[in-house]
JSON list of C-alpha atoms in Angstrom, two decimals:
[
{"chain": "A", "resi": 115, "resn": "MET", "atom": "CA", "xyz": [17.57, 3.73, 1.12]},
{"chain": "A", "resi": 116, "resn": "THR", "atom": "CA", "xyz": [17.72, 1.43, 4.12]},
{"chain": "A", "resi": 117, "resn": "THR", "atom": "CA", "xyz": [14.76, 0.22, 6.12]},
{"chain": "A", "resi": 118, "resn": "SER", "atom": "CA", "xyz": [16.32, -0.80, 9.41]},
{"chain": "A", "resi": 119, "resn": "THR", "atom": "CA", "xyz": [15.66, 2.58, 11.00]},
{"chain": "A", "resi": 120, "resn": "THR", "atom": "CA", "xyz": [11.94, 1.91, 11.02]},
{"chain": "A", "resi": 121, "resn": "ARG", "atom": "CA", "xyz": [12.34, -1.13, 13.22]},
{"chain": "A", "resi": 122, "resn": "ASP", "atom": "CA", "xyz": [14.57, 0.86, 15.56]},
{"chain": "A", "resi": 123, "resn": "HIS", "atom": "CA", "xyz": [11.59, 3.11, 16.36]},
{"chain": "A", "resi": 124, "resn": "ARG", "atom": "CA", "xyz": [9.38, 0.38, 17.80]},
{"chain": "A", "resi": 125, "resn": "ILE", "atom": "CA", "xyz": [6.09, 1.72, 19.10]},
{"chain": "A", "resi": 126, "resn": "ILE", "atom": "CA", "xyz": [5.26, 0.65, 22.63]},
{"chain": "A", "resi": 127, "resn": "VAL", "atom": "CA", "xyz": [1.51, 0.61, 23.11]},
{"chain": "A", "resi": 128, "resn": "SER", "atom": "CA", "xyz": [0.61, 1.90, 26.55]},
{"chain": "A", "resi": 129, "resn": "GLU", "atom": "CA", "xyz": [-2.54, 1.29, 28.56]},
{"chain": "A", "resi": 130, "resn": "ALA", "atom": "CA", "xyz": [-3.72, 4.77, 27.62]},
{"chain": "A", "resi": 131, "resn": "ASP", "atom": "CA", "xyz": [-3.26, 3.95, 23.93]},
{"chain": "A", "resi": 132, "resn": "GLN", "atom": "CA", "xyz": [-5.76, 1.09, 24.04]},
{"chain": "A", "resi": 133, "resn": "GLY", "atom": "CA", "xyz": [-8.67, 3.46, 23.61]},
{"chain": "A", "resi": 134, "resn": "LYS", "atom": "CA", "xyz": [-6.91, 5.52, 20.92]},
{"chain": "A", "resi": 135, "resn": "PRO", "atom": "CA", "xyz": [-6.14, 3.13, 18.06]},
{"chain": "A", "resi": 136, "resn": "GLY", "atom": "CA", "xyz": [-6.37, 5.98, 15.55]},
{"chain": "A", "resi": 137, "resn": "ALA", "atom": "CA", "xyz": [-3.58, 7.87, 17.29]},
{"chain": "A", "resi": 138, "resn": "VAL", "atom": "CA", "xyz": [-1.44, 4.73, 17.36]},
{"chain": "A", "resi": 139, "resn": "ALA", "atom": "CA", "xyz": [-2.11, 4.14, 13.65]},
{"chain": "A", "resi": 140, "resn": "ASP", "atom": "CA", "xyz": [-1.02, 7.68, 12.85]},
{"chain": "A", "resi": 141, "resn": "ARG", "atom": "CA", "xyz": [2.16, 7.31, 14.91]},
{"chain": "A", "resi": 142, "resn": "LEU", "atom": "CA", "xyz": [2.96, 4.11, 13.06]},
{"chain": "A", "resi": 143, "resn": "THR", "atom": "CA", "xyz": [2.32, 5.76, 9.71]},
{"chain": "A", "resi": 144, "resn": "GLU", "atom": "CA", "xyz": [4.47, 8.76, 10.60]},
{"chain": "A", "resi": 145, "resn": "ILE", "atom": "CA", "xyz": [7.41, 6.47, 11.42]},
{"chain": "A", "resi": 146, "resn": "MET", "atom": "CA", "xyz": [7.08, 4.83, 8.00]},
{"chain": "A", "resi": 147, "resn": "LYS", "atom": "CA", "xyz": [6.35, 8.02, 6.07]},
{"chain": "A", "resi": 148, "resn": "HIS", "atom": "CA", "xyz": [9.92, 8.22, 4.78]},
{"chain": "A", "resi": 149, "resn": "ILE", "atom": "CA", "xyz": [9.29, 5.07, 2.71]},
{"chain": "A", "resi": 150, "resn": "ALA", "atom": "CA", "xyz": [6.66, 6.85, 0.65]},
{"chain": "A", "resi": 151, "resn": "VAL", "atom": "CA", "xyz": [8.19, 10.32, 0.37]},
{"chain": "A", "resi": 152, "resn": "ASP", "atom": "CA", "xyz": [11.97, 9.79, 0.49]},
{"chain": "A", "resi": 153, "resn": "ASN", "atom": "CA", "xyz": [12.39, 6.81, -1.82]},
{"chain": "A", "resi": 154, "resn": "SER", "atom": "CA", "xyz": [14.58, 7.09, -4.91]},
{"chain": "A", "resi": 155, "resn": "PHE", "atom": "CA", "xyz": [11.60, 7.01, -7.32]},
{"chain": "A", "resi": 156, "resn": "VAL", "atom": "CA", "xyz": [9.97, 10.04, -5.70]},
{"chain": "A", "resi": 157, "resn": "THR", "atom": "CA", "xyz": [13.35, 11.75, -5.44]},
{"chain": "A", "resi": 158, "resn": "LYS", "atom": "CA", "xyz": [13.81, 11.32, -9.19]},
{"chain": "A", "resi": 159, "resn": "ALA", "atom": "CA", "xyz": [10.33, 12.72, -9.73]},
{"chain": "A", "resi": 160, "resn": "ARG", "atom": "CA", "xyz": [11.08, 15.78, -7.62]},
{"chain": "A", "resi": 161, "resn": "HIS", "atom": "CA", "xyz": [14.10, 16.50, -9.83]},
{"chain": "A", "resi": 162, "resn": "GLY", "atom": "CA", "xyz": [12.26, 15.88, -13.09]},
{"chain": "A", "resi": 163, "resn": "GLU", "atom": "CA", "xyz": [14.36, 12.80, -13.81]},
{"chain": "A", "resi": 164, "resn": "LEU", "atom": "CA", "xyz": [11.72, 10.09, -14.25]},
{"chain": "A", "resi": 165, "resn": "SER", "atom": "CA", "xyz": [12.23, 8.12, -17.45]},
{"chain": "A", "resi": 166, "resn": "ASP", "atom": "CA", "xyz": [9.65, 6.27, -19.47]},
{"chain": "A", "resi": 167, "resn": "ASP", "atom": "CA", "xyz": [11.17, 3.07, -18.08]},
{"chain": "A", "resi": 168, "resn": "ASN", "atom": "CA", "xyz": [10.50, 4.30, -14.53]},
{"chain": "A", "resi": 169, "resn": "LEU", "atom": "CA", "xyz": [6.89, 5.09, -15.36]},
{"chain": "A", "resi": 170, "resn": "HIS", "atom": "CA", "xyz": [6.26, 1.84, -17.20]},
{"chain": "A", "resi": 171, "resn": "ALA", "atom": "CA", "xyz": [7.77, 0.05, -14.19]},
{"chain": "A", "resi": 172, "resn": "ILE", "atom": "CA", "xyz": [5.49, 1.70, -11.65]},
{"chain": "A", "resi": 173, "resn": "VAL", "atom": "CA", "xyz": [2.44, 0.91, -13.79]},
{"chain": "A", "resi": 174, "resn": "ARG", "atom": "CA", "xyz": [3.52, -2.73, -14.11]},
{"chain": "A", "resi": 175, "resn": "LEU", "atom": "CA", "xyz": [4.28, -2.93, -10.38]},
{"chain": "A", "resi": 176, "resn": "GLU", "atom": "CA", "xyz": [0.88, -1.60, -9.39]},
{"chain": "A", "resi": 177, "resn": "ASN", "atom": "CA", "xyz": [-0.86, -3.91, -11.84]},
{"chain": "A", "resi": 178, "resn": "ALA", "atom": "CA", "xyz": [1.01, -6.97, -10.57]},
{"chain": "A", "resi": 179, "resn": "THR", "atom": "CA", "xyz": [0.48, -6.00, -6.93]},
{"chain": "A", "resi": 180, "resn": "LEU", "atom": "CA", "xyz": [-3.25, -5.62, -7.36]},
{"chain": "A", "resi": 181, "resn": "ASP", "atom": "CA", "xyz": [-3.43, -8.94, -9.20]},
{"chain": "A", "resi": 182, "resn": "ASN", "atom": "CA", "xyz": [-1.51, -10.69, -6.46]},
{"chain": "A", "resi": 183, "resn": "VAL", "atom": "CA", "xyz": [-3.51, -9.42, -3.48]},
{"chain": "A", "resi": 184, "resn": "MET", "atom": "CA", "xyz": [-6.93, -10.48, -4.76]},
{"chain": "A", "resi": 185, "resn": "VAL", "atom": "CA", "xyz": [-6.65, -14.14, -3.73]},
{"chain": "A", "resi": 186, "resn": "PRO", "atom": "CA", "xyz": [-5.26, -13.35, -0.25]},
{"chain": "A", "resi": 187, "resn": "LEU", "atom": "CA", "xyz": [-8.18, -10.97, 0.31]},
{"chain": "A", "resi": 188, "resn": "ALA", "atom": "CA", "xyz": [-10.62, -13.70, -0.66]},
{"chain": "A", "resi": 189, "resn": "GLN", "atom": "CA", "xyz": [-8.93, -16.03, 1.81]},
{"chain": "A", "resi": 190, "resn": "ALA", "atom": "CA", "xyz": [-9.21, -13.41, 4.55]},
{"chain": "A", "resi": 191, "resn": "ILE", "atom": "CA", "xyz": [-12.90, -12.95, 3.78]},
{"chain": "A", "resi": 192, "resn": "ALA", "atom": "CA", "xyz": [-13.40, -16.70, 4.26]},
{"chain": "A", "resi": 193, "resn": "ARG", "atom": "CA", "xyz": [-11.76, -16.47, 7.69]},
{"chain": "A", "resi": 194, "resn": "PHE", "atom": "CA", "xyz": [-14.32, -13.94, 8.97]},
{"chain": "A", "resi": 195, "resn": "PRO", "atom": "CA", "xyz": [-17.70, -15.14, 7.66]},
{"chain": "A", "resi": 196, "resn": "ASN", "atom": "CA", "xyz": [-20.87, -13.23, 8.54]},
{"chain": "A", "resi": 197, "resn": "THR", "atom": "CA", "xyz": [-19.08, -10.51, 10.50]},
{"chain": "A", "resi": 198, "resn": "PRO", "atom": "CA", "xyz": [-18.46, -6.77, 10.11]},
{"chain": "A", "resi": 199, "resn": "VAL", "atom": "CA", "xyz": [-14.86, -7.71, 9.31]},
{"chain": "A", "resi": 200, "resn": "MET", "atom": "CA", "xyz": [-16.07, -9.69, 6.30]},
{"chain": "A", "resi": 201, "resn": "ASP", "atom": "CA", "xyz": [-18.10, -6.67, 5.14]},
{"chain": "A", "resi": 202, "resn": "TYR", "atom": "CA", "xyz": [-15.04, -4.47, 5.50]},
{"chain": "A", "resi": 203, "resn": "LEU", "atom": "CA", "xyz": [-12.90, -6.88, 3.49]},
{"chain": "A", "resi": 204, "resn": "LEU", "atom": "CA", "xyz": [-15.54, -7.10, 0.78]},
{"chain": "A", "resi": 205, "resn": "ASP", "atom": "CA", "xyz": [-15.50, -3.30, 0.49]},
{"chain": "A", "resi": 206, "resn": "LEU", "atom": "CA", "xyz": [-11.72, -3.39, 0.38]},
{"chain": "A", "resi": 207, "resn": "THR", "atom": "CA", "xyz": [-11.81, -5.99, -2.38]},
{"chain": "A", "resi": 208, "resn": "GLN", "atom": "CA", "xyz": [-14.10, -3.75, -4.42]},
{"chain": "A", "resi": 209, "resn": "MET", "atom": "CA", "xyz": [-11.65, -0.88, -3.96]},
{"chain": "A", "resi": 210, "resn": "VAL", "atom": "CA", "xyz": [-8.82, -3.10, -5.24]},
{"chain": "A", "resi": 211, "resn": "ARG", "atom": "CA", "xyz": [-10.95, -4.13, -8.22]},
{"chain": "A", "resi": 212, "resn": "ASP", "atom": "CA", "xyz": [-11.63, -0.48, -9.05]},
{"chain": "A", "resi": 213, "resn": "ASP", "atom": "CA", "xyz": [-7.93, 0.31, -8.76]},
{"chain": "A", "resi": 214, "resn": "LYS", "atom": "CA", "xyz": [-7.15, -2.65, -11.03]},
{"chain": "A", "resi": 215, "resn": "LYS", "atom": "CA", "xyz": [-9.43, -1.19, -13.70]},
{"chain": "A", "resi": 216, "resn": "GLY", "atom": "CA", "xyz": [-7.68, 2.15, -13.32]},
{"chain": "A", "resi": 217, "resn": "ILE", "atom": "CA", "xyz": [-4.14, 0.81, -13.62]},
{"chain": "A", "resi": 218, "resn": "SER", "atom": "CA", "xyz": [-5.13, -1.44, -16.52]},
{"chain": "A", "resi": 219, "resn": "ALA", "atom": "CA", "xyz": [-6.51, 1.60, -18.35]},
{"chain": "A", "resi": 220, "resn": "ALA", "atom": "CA", "xyz": [-3.28, 3.44, -17.59]},
{"chain": "A", "resi": 221, "resn": "GLY", "atom": "CA", "xyz": [-1.23, 0.59, -18.98]},
{"chain": "A", "resi": 222, "resn": "VAL", "atom": "CA", "xyz": [-3.24, 0.40, -22.19]},
{"chain": "A", "resi": 223, "resn": "ALA", "atom": "CA", "xyz": [-3.06, 4.17, -22.72]},
{"chain": "A", "resi": 224, "resn": "TYR", "atom": "CA", "xyz": [0.68, 4.26, -22.06]},
{"chain": "A", "resi": 225, "resn": "GLY", "atom": "CA", "xyz": [1.49, 1.14, -24.06]},
{"chain": "A", "resi": 226, "resn": "THR", "atom": "CA", "xyz": [2.81, -0.70, -21.02]},
{"chain": "A", "resi": 227, "resn": "GLN", "atom": "CA", "xyz": [3.05, -4.47, -21.38]},
{"chain": "A", "resi": 228, "resn": "LEU", "atom": "CA", "xyz": [1.10, -5.70, -18.36]},
{"chain": "A", "resi": 229, "resn": "ASP", "atom": "CA", "xyz": [0.75, -9.43, -19.06]},
{"chain": "A", "resi": 230, "resn": "GLU", "atom": "CA", "xyz": [3.44, -11.51, -17.43]},
{"chain": "A", "resi": 231, "resn": "HIS", "atom": "CA", "xyz": [4.97, -14.63, -18.90]},
{"chain": "A", "resi": 232, "resn": "PRO", "atom": "CA", "xyz": [8.27, -16.51, -18.53]},
{"chain": "A", "resi": 233, "resn": "GLY", "atom": "CA", "xyz": [11.07, -14.17, -19.45]},
{"chain": "A", "resi": 234, "resn": "HIS", "atom": "CA", "xyz": [8.92, -11.11, -18.89]},
{"chain": "A", "resi": 235, "resn": "ARG", "atom": "CA", "xyz": [8.60, -10.79, -15.15]},
{"chain": "A", "resi": 236, "resn": "LEU", "atom": "CA", "xyz": [9.31, -8.05, -12.68]},
{"chain": "A", "resi": 237, "resn": "ASP", "atom": "CA", "xyz": [12.35, -8.04, -10.46]},
{"chain": "A", "resi": 238, "resn": "SER", "atom": "CA", "xyz": [11.75, -10.61, -7.71]},
{"chain": "A", "resi": 239, "resn": "ALA", "atom": "CA", "xyz": [11.85, -7.84, -5.10]},
{"chain": "A", "resi": 240, "resn": "ALA", "atom": "CA", "xyz": [8.60, -6.55, -6.56]},
{"chain": "A", "resi": 241, "resn": "TYR", "atom": "CA", "xyz": [6.72, -9.57, -5.28]},
{"chain": "A", "resi": 242, "resn": "THR", "atom": "CA", "xyz": [7.75, -9.34, -1.63]},
{"chain": "A", "resi": 243, "resn": "TYR", "atom": "CA", "xyz": [4.90, -6.97, -0.79]},
{"chain": "A", "resi": 244, "resn": "ALA", "atom": "CA", "xyz": [2.28, -9.35, -2.17]},
{"chain": "A", "resi": 245, "resn": "GLY", "atom": "CA", "xyz": [3.94, -12.16, -0.24]},
{"chain": "A", "resi": 246, "resn": "PHE", "atom": "CA", "xyz": [3.60, -10.20, 2.98]},
{"chain": "A", "resi": 247, "resn": "ILE", "atom": "CA", "xyz": [-0.06, -9.47, 2.27]},
{"chain": "A", "resi": 248, "resn": "ASN", "atom": "CA", "xyz": [-0.63, -13.15, 1.58]},
{"chain": "A", "resi": 249, "resn": "TRP", "atom": "CA", "xyz": [0.91, -14.08, 4.93]},
{"chain": "A", "resi": 250, "resn": "LEU", "atom": "CA", "xyz": [-1.06, -11.34, 6.68]},
{"chain": "A", "resi": 251, "resn": "CYS", "atom": "CA", "xyz": [-4.41, -12.40, 5.26]},
{"chain": "A", "resi": 252, "resn": "LEU", "atom": "CA", "xyz": [-3.80, -16.05, 6.14]},
{"chain": "A", "resi": 253, "resn": "ASN", "atom": "CA", "xyz": [-2.48, -15.56, 9.65]},
{"chain": "A", "resi": 254, "resn": "ALA", "atom": "CA", "xyz": [-3.22, -12.17, 11.20]},
{"chain": "A", "resi": 255, "resn": "ASN", "atom": "CA", "xyz": [-6.26, -11.14, 13.19]},
{"chain": "A", "resi": 256, "resn": "SER", "atom": "CA", "xyz": [-8.63, -8.41, 12.08]},
{"chain": "A", "resi": 257, "resn": "THR", "atom": "CA", "xyz": [-6.82, -5.70, 14.03]},
{"chain": "A", "resi": 258, "resn": "ALA", "atom": "CA", "xyz": [-3.50, -6.33, 12.30]},
{"chain": "A", "resi": 259, "resn": "ILE", "atom": "CA", "xyz": [-5.08, -6.62, 8.85]},
{"chain": "A", "resi": 260, "resn": "ALA", "atom": "CA", "xyz": [-7.03, -3.37, 9.17]},
{"chain": "A", "resi": 261, "resn": "LEU", "atom": "CA", "xyz": [-4.06, -1.55, 10.69]},
{"chain": "A", "resi": 262, "resn": "ALA", "atom": "CA", "xyz": [-1.86, -2.70, 7.79]},
{"chain": "A", "resi": 263, "resn": "VAL", "atom": "CA", "xyz": [-4.44, -1.42, 5.32]},
{"chain": "A", "resi": 264, "resn": "TYR", "atom": "CA", "xyz": [-4.57, 1.92, 7.11]},
{"chain": "A", "resi": 265, "resn": "VAL", "atom": "CA", "xyz": [-0.80, 2.32, 6.98]},
{"chain": "A", "resi": 266, "resn": "ASP", "atom": "CA", "xyz": [-0.42, 1.10, 3.42]},
{"chain": "A", "resi": 267, "resn": "VAL", "atom": "CA", "xyz": [-3.20, 3.25, 1.97]},
{"chain": "A", "resi": 268, "resn": "THR", "atom": "CA", "xyz": [-2.07, 6.33, 3.89]},
{"chain": "A", "resi": 269, "resn": "LEU", "atom": "CA", "xyz": [1.49, 5.93, 2.61]},
{"chain": "A", "resi": 270, "resn": "TRP", "atom": "CA", "xyz": [0.21, 5.53, -0.95]},
{"chain": "A", "resi": 271, "resn": "HIS", "atom": "CA", "xyz": [-1.82, 8.71, -0.43]},
{"chain": "A", "resi": 272, "resn": "TYR", "atom": "CA", "xyz": [1.35, 10.55, 0.66]},
{"chain": "A", "resi": 273, "resn": "ALA", "atom": "CA", "xyz": [3.24, 9.34, -2.42]},
{"chain": "A", "resi": 274, "resn": "SER", "atom": "CA", "xyz": [0.35, 10.11, -4.76]},
{"chain": "A", "resi": 275, "resn": "ALA", "atom": "CA", "xyz": [-0.02, 13.63, -3.37]},
{"chain": "A", "resi": 276, "resn": "LEU", "atom": "CA", "xyz": [3.61, 14.28, -4.24]},
{"chain": "A", "resi": 277, "resn": "LEU", "atom": "CA", "xyz": [3.63, 12.55, -7.60]},
{"chain": "A", "resi": 278, "resn": "THR", "atom": "CA", "xyz": [0.35, 13.78, -9.09]},
{"chain": "A", "resi": 279, "resn": "PRO", "atom": "CA", "xyz": [1.33, 17.42, -9.77]},
{"chain": "A", "resi": 280, "resn": "ILE", "atom": "CA", "xyz": [4.69, 16.24, -11.12]},
{"chain": "A", "resi": 281, "resn": "LEU", "atom": "CA", "xyz": [3.13, 13.68, -13.44]},
{"chain": "A", "resi": 282, "resn": "GLU", "atom": "CA", "xyz": [0.62, 16.25, -14.68]},
{"chain": "A", "resi": 283, "resn": "LYS", "atom": "CA", "xyz": [3.58, 18.14, -16.16]},
{"chain": "A", "resi": 284, "resn": "HIS", "atom": "CA", "xyz": [5.42, 15.07, -17.50]},
{"chain": "A", "resi": 285, "resn": "PRO", "atom": "CA", "xyz": [5.61, 15.35, -21.32]},
{"chain": "A", "resi": 286, "resn": "GLY", "atom": "CA", "xyz": [3.46, 12.91, -23.22]},
{"chain": "A", "resi": 287, "resn": "LEU", "atom": "CA", "xyz": [2.13, 11.04, -20.20]},
{"chain": "A", "resi": 288, "resn": "PRO", "atom": "CA", "xyz": [-1.44, 9.81, -20.84]},
{"chain": "A", "resi": 289, "resn": "LYS", "atom": "CA", "xyz": [-4.21, 11.22, -18.69]},
{"chain": "A", "resi": 290, "resn": "GLU", "atom": "CA", "xyz": [-5.09, 7.70, -17.50]},
{"chain": "A", "resi": 291, "resn": "VAL", "atom": "CA", "xyz": [-1.71, 7.35, -15.76]},
{"chain": "A", "resi": 292, "resn": "VAL", "atom": "CA", "xyz": [-2.04, 10.72, -14.04]},
{"chain": "A", "resi": 293, "resn": "ASP", "atom": "CA", "xyz": [-5.63, 9.94, -13.06]},
{"chain": "A", "resi": 294, "resn": "TYR", "atom": "CA", "xyz": [-4.57, 6.74, -11.31]},
{"chain": "A", "resi": 295, "resn": "PHE", "atom": "CA", "xyz": [-2.34, 8.62, -8.91]},
{"chain": "A", "resi": 296, "resn": "ALA", "atom": "CA", "xyz": [-4.71, 11.58, -8.69]},
{"chain": "A", "resi": 297, "resn": "ALA", "atom": "CA", "xyz": [-7.39, 9.27, -7.27]},
{"chain": "A", "resi": 298, "resn": "TYR", "atom": "CA", "xyz": [-5.32, 9.05, -4.08]},
{"chain": "A", "resi": 299, "resn": "GLN", "atom": "CA", "xyz": [-4.14, 12.64, -4.02]},
{"chain": "A", "resi": 300, "resn": "GLU", "atom": "CA", "xyz": [-6.74, 13.42, -1.37]},
{"chain": "A", "resi": 301, "resn": "ARG", "atom": "CA", "xyz": [-7.04, 11.35, 1.81]},
{"chain": "A", "resi": 302, "resn": "PRO", "atom": "CA", "xyz": [-9.29, 8.35, 1.01]},
{"chain": "A", "resi": 303, "resn": "ASN", "atom": "CA", "xyz": [-11.44, 8.91, 4.06]},
{"chain": "A", "resi": 304, "resn": "GLU", "atom": "CA", "xyz": [-13.90, 6.06, 3.58]},
{"chain": "A", "resi": 305, "resn": "VAL", "atom": "CA", "xyz": [-11.44, 3.17, 3.55]},
{"chain": "A", "resi": 306, "resn": "LEU", "atom": "CA", "xyz": [-9.21, 4.71, 6.22]},
{"chain": "A", "resi": 307, "resn": "ASP", "atom": "CA", "xyz": [-12.09, 5.44, 8.59]},
{"chain": "A", "resi": 308, "resn": "LYS", "atom": "CA", "xyz": [-13.48, 1.92, 8.10]},
{"chain": "A", "resi": 309, "resn": "SER", "atom": "CA", "xyz": [-10.04, 0.49, 8.79]},
{"chain": "A", "resi": 310, "resn": "LEU", "atom": "CA", "xyz": [-9.81, 2.37, 12.08]},
{"chain": "A", "resi": 311, "resn": "ALA", "atom": "CA", "xyz": [-13.29, 1.16, 13.03]},
{"chain": "A", "resi": 312, "resn": "VAL", "atom": "CA", "xyz": [-12.20, -2.46, 12.51]},
{"chain": "A", "resi": 313, "resn": "VAL", "atom": "CA", "xyz": [-9.05, -1.85, 14.55]},
{"chain": "A", "resi": 314, "resn": "ALA", "atom": "CA", "xyz": [-11.08, -0.33, 17.38]},
{"chain": "A", "resi": 315, "resn": "ASN", "atom": "CA", "xyz": [-13.55, -3.20, 17.30]},
{"chain": "A", "resi": 316, "resn": "GLY", "atom": "CA", "xyz": [-10.78, -5.77, 17.39]},
{"chain": "A", "resi": 317, "resn": "VAL", "atom": "CA", "xyz": [-9.09, -4.12, 20.36]},
{"chain": "A", "resi": 318, "resn": "ALA", "atom": "CA", "xyz": [-12.45, -3.85, 22.16]},
{"chain": "A", "resi": 319, "resn": "ASN", "atom": "CA", "xyz": [-12.87, -7.59, 21.67]},
{"chain": "A", "resi": 320, "resn": "GLY", "atom": "CA", "xyz": [-9.52, -8.47, 23.19]},
{"chain": "A", "resi": 321, "resn": "GLU", "atom": "CA", "xyz": [-7.15, -8.45, 20.23]},
{"chain": "A", "resi": 322, "resn": "SER", "atom": "CA", "xyz": [-3.71, -7.08, 21.08]},
{"chain": "A", "resi": 323, "resn": "LEU", "atom": "CA", "xyz": [-2.97, -3.65, 19.65]},
{"chain": "A", "resi": 324, "resn": "GLN", "atom": "CA", "xyz": [0.72, -4.15, 20.48]},
{"chain": "A", "resi": 325, "resn": "GLU", "atom": "CA", "xyz": [0.86, -7.38, 18.48]},
{"chain": "A", "resi": 326, "resn": "ALA", "atom": "CA", "xyz": [-0.92, -5.69, 15.58]},
{"chain": "A", "resi": 327, "resn": "VAL", "atom": "CA", "xyz": [1.58, -2.81, 15.61]},
{"chain": "A", "resi": 328, "resn": "ASP", "atom": "CA", "xyz": [4.53, -5.20, 15.73]},
{"chain": "A", "resi": 329, "resn": "THR", "atom": "CA", "xyz": [3.09, -7.13, 12.79]},
{"chain": "A", "resi": 330, "resn": "VAL", "atom": "CA", "xyz": [2.51, -4.04, 10.67]},
{"chain": "A", "resi": 331, "resn": "MET", "atom": "CA", "xyz": [6.05, -2.83, 11.35]},
{"chain": "A", "resi": 332, "resn": "LEU", "atom": "CA", "xyz": [7.14, -5.71, 9.12]},
{"chain": "A", "resi": 333, "resn": "ILE", "atom": "CA", "xyz": [5.64, -4.01, 6.09]},
{"chain": "A", "resi": 334, "resn": "ASP", "atom": "CA", "xyz": [8.41, -1.42, 5.85]},
{"chain": "A", "resi": 335, "resn": "GLU", "atom": "CA", "xyz": [10.99, -3.46, 3.98]},
{"chain": "A", "resi": 336, "resn": "HIS", "atom": "CA", "xyz": [8.38, -4.85, 1.58]},
{"chain": "A", "resi": 337, "resn": "LEU", "atom": "CA", "xyz": [7.13, -1.39, 0.64]},
{"chain": "A", "resi": 338, "resn": "ALA", "atom": "CA", "xyz": [10.70, -0.20, 0.24]},
{"chain": "A", "resi": 339, "resn": "ALA", "atom": "CA", "xyz": [11.34, -3.12, -2.13]},
{"chain": "A", "resi": 340, "resn": "PHE", "atom": "CA", "xyz": [8.35, -2.04, -4.20]},
{"chain": "A", "resi": 341, "resn": "TRP", "atom": "CA", "xyz": [9.77, 1.43, -4.71]},
{"chain": "A", "resi": 342, "resn": "ARG", "atom": "CA", "xyz": [13.27, 0.12, -5.42]},
{"chain": "A", "resi": 343, "resn": "ALA", "atom": "CA", "xyz": [11.86, -2.13, -8.13]},
{"chain": "A", "resi": 344, "resn": "ALA", "atom": "CA", "xyz": [10.34, 0.93, -9.83]},
{"chain": "A", "resi": 345, "resn": "ASP", "atom": "CA", "xyz": [13.67, 2.75, -9.83]},
{"chain": "A", "resi": 346, "resn": "LEU", "atom": "CA", "xyz": [15.23, 1.16, -12.93]}
]
């Protein structure tokens, strides 16, 4: 799967769009939807071809990703002290911590080796997403950060909605693995609605919605690399 087509569909934010950040976020997500639903991992799942190696890989990838975004989130929190943005990021950090507990439980139940050490690391492509999040948290404004969260979480919701019923039927797969994906089978309204509120607040305070959209468009190739790394 290539990712260049996403960039070819650049969203131009009009004057009328300024008061509709939610609509812009949904347009951006729709452009990137193919990353979550047409990747080779999901295609294998649709055809009942996922191997144990594929499933161990996705568990390891999620575990490593969640580990690697915790410090960037803490750095972003420090950039927005005593603000609603800080409160939002604290809530987001708690969500990541809860997800970390879930994927760790999945790994233990499935017998997946989660600890990393020299000679036992993921494909380097698996770390590009965390690198992007690190850059985002250190450099982007609140509008871009919240918009990226909205897109990322929505795309994970799309993938989870497809994968959950398939994984429920996968022979011998522990309940903890299925439960991890099932947690995002329904739209996670709380985090998505809070993300849109932060985007709207940022735009109202003069942050550029166009610049935020252009920044978030960069996430496509990093998410695609994540899914490729799971397709062993």
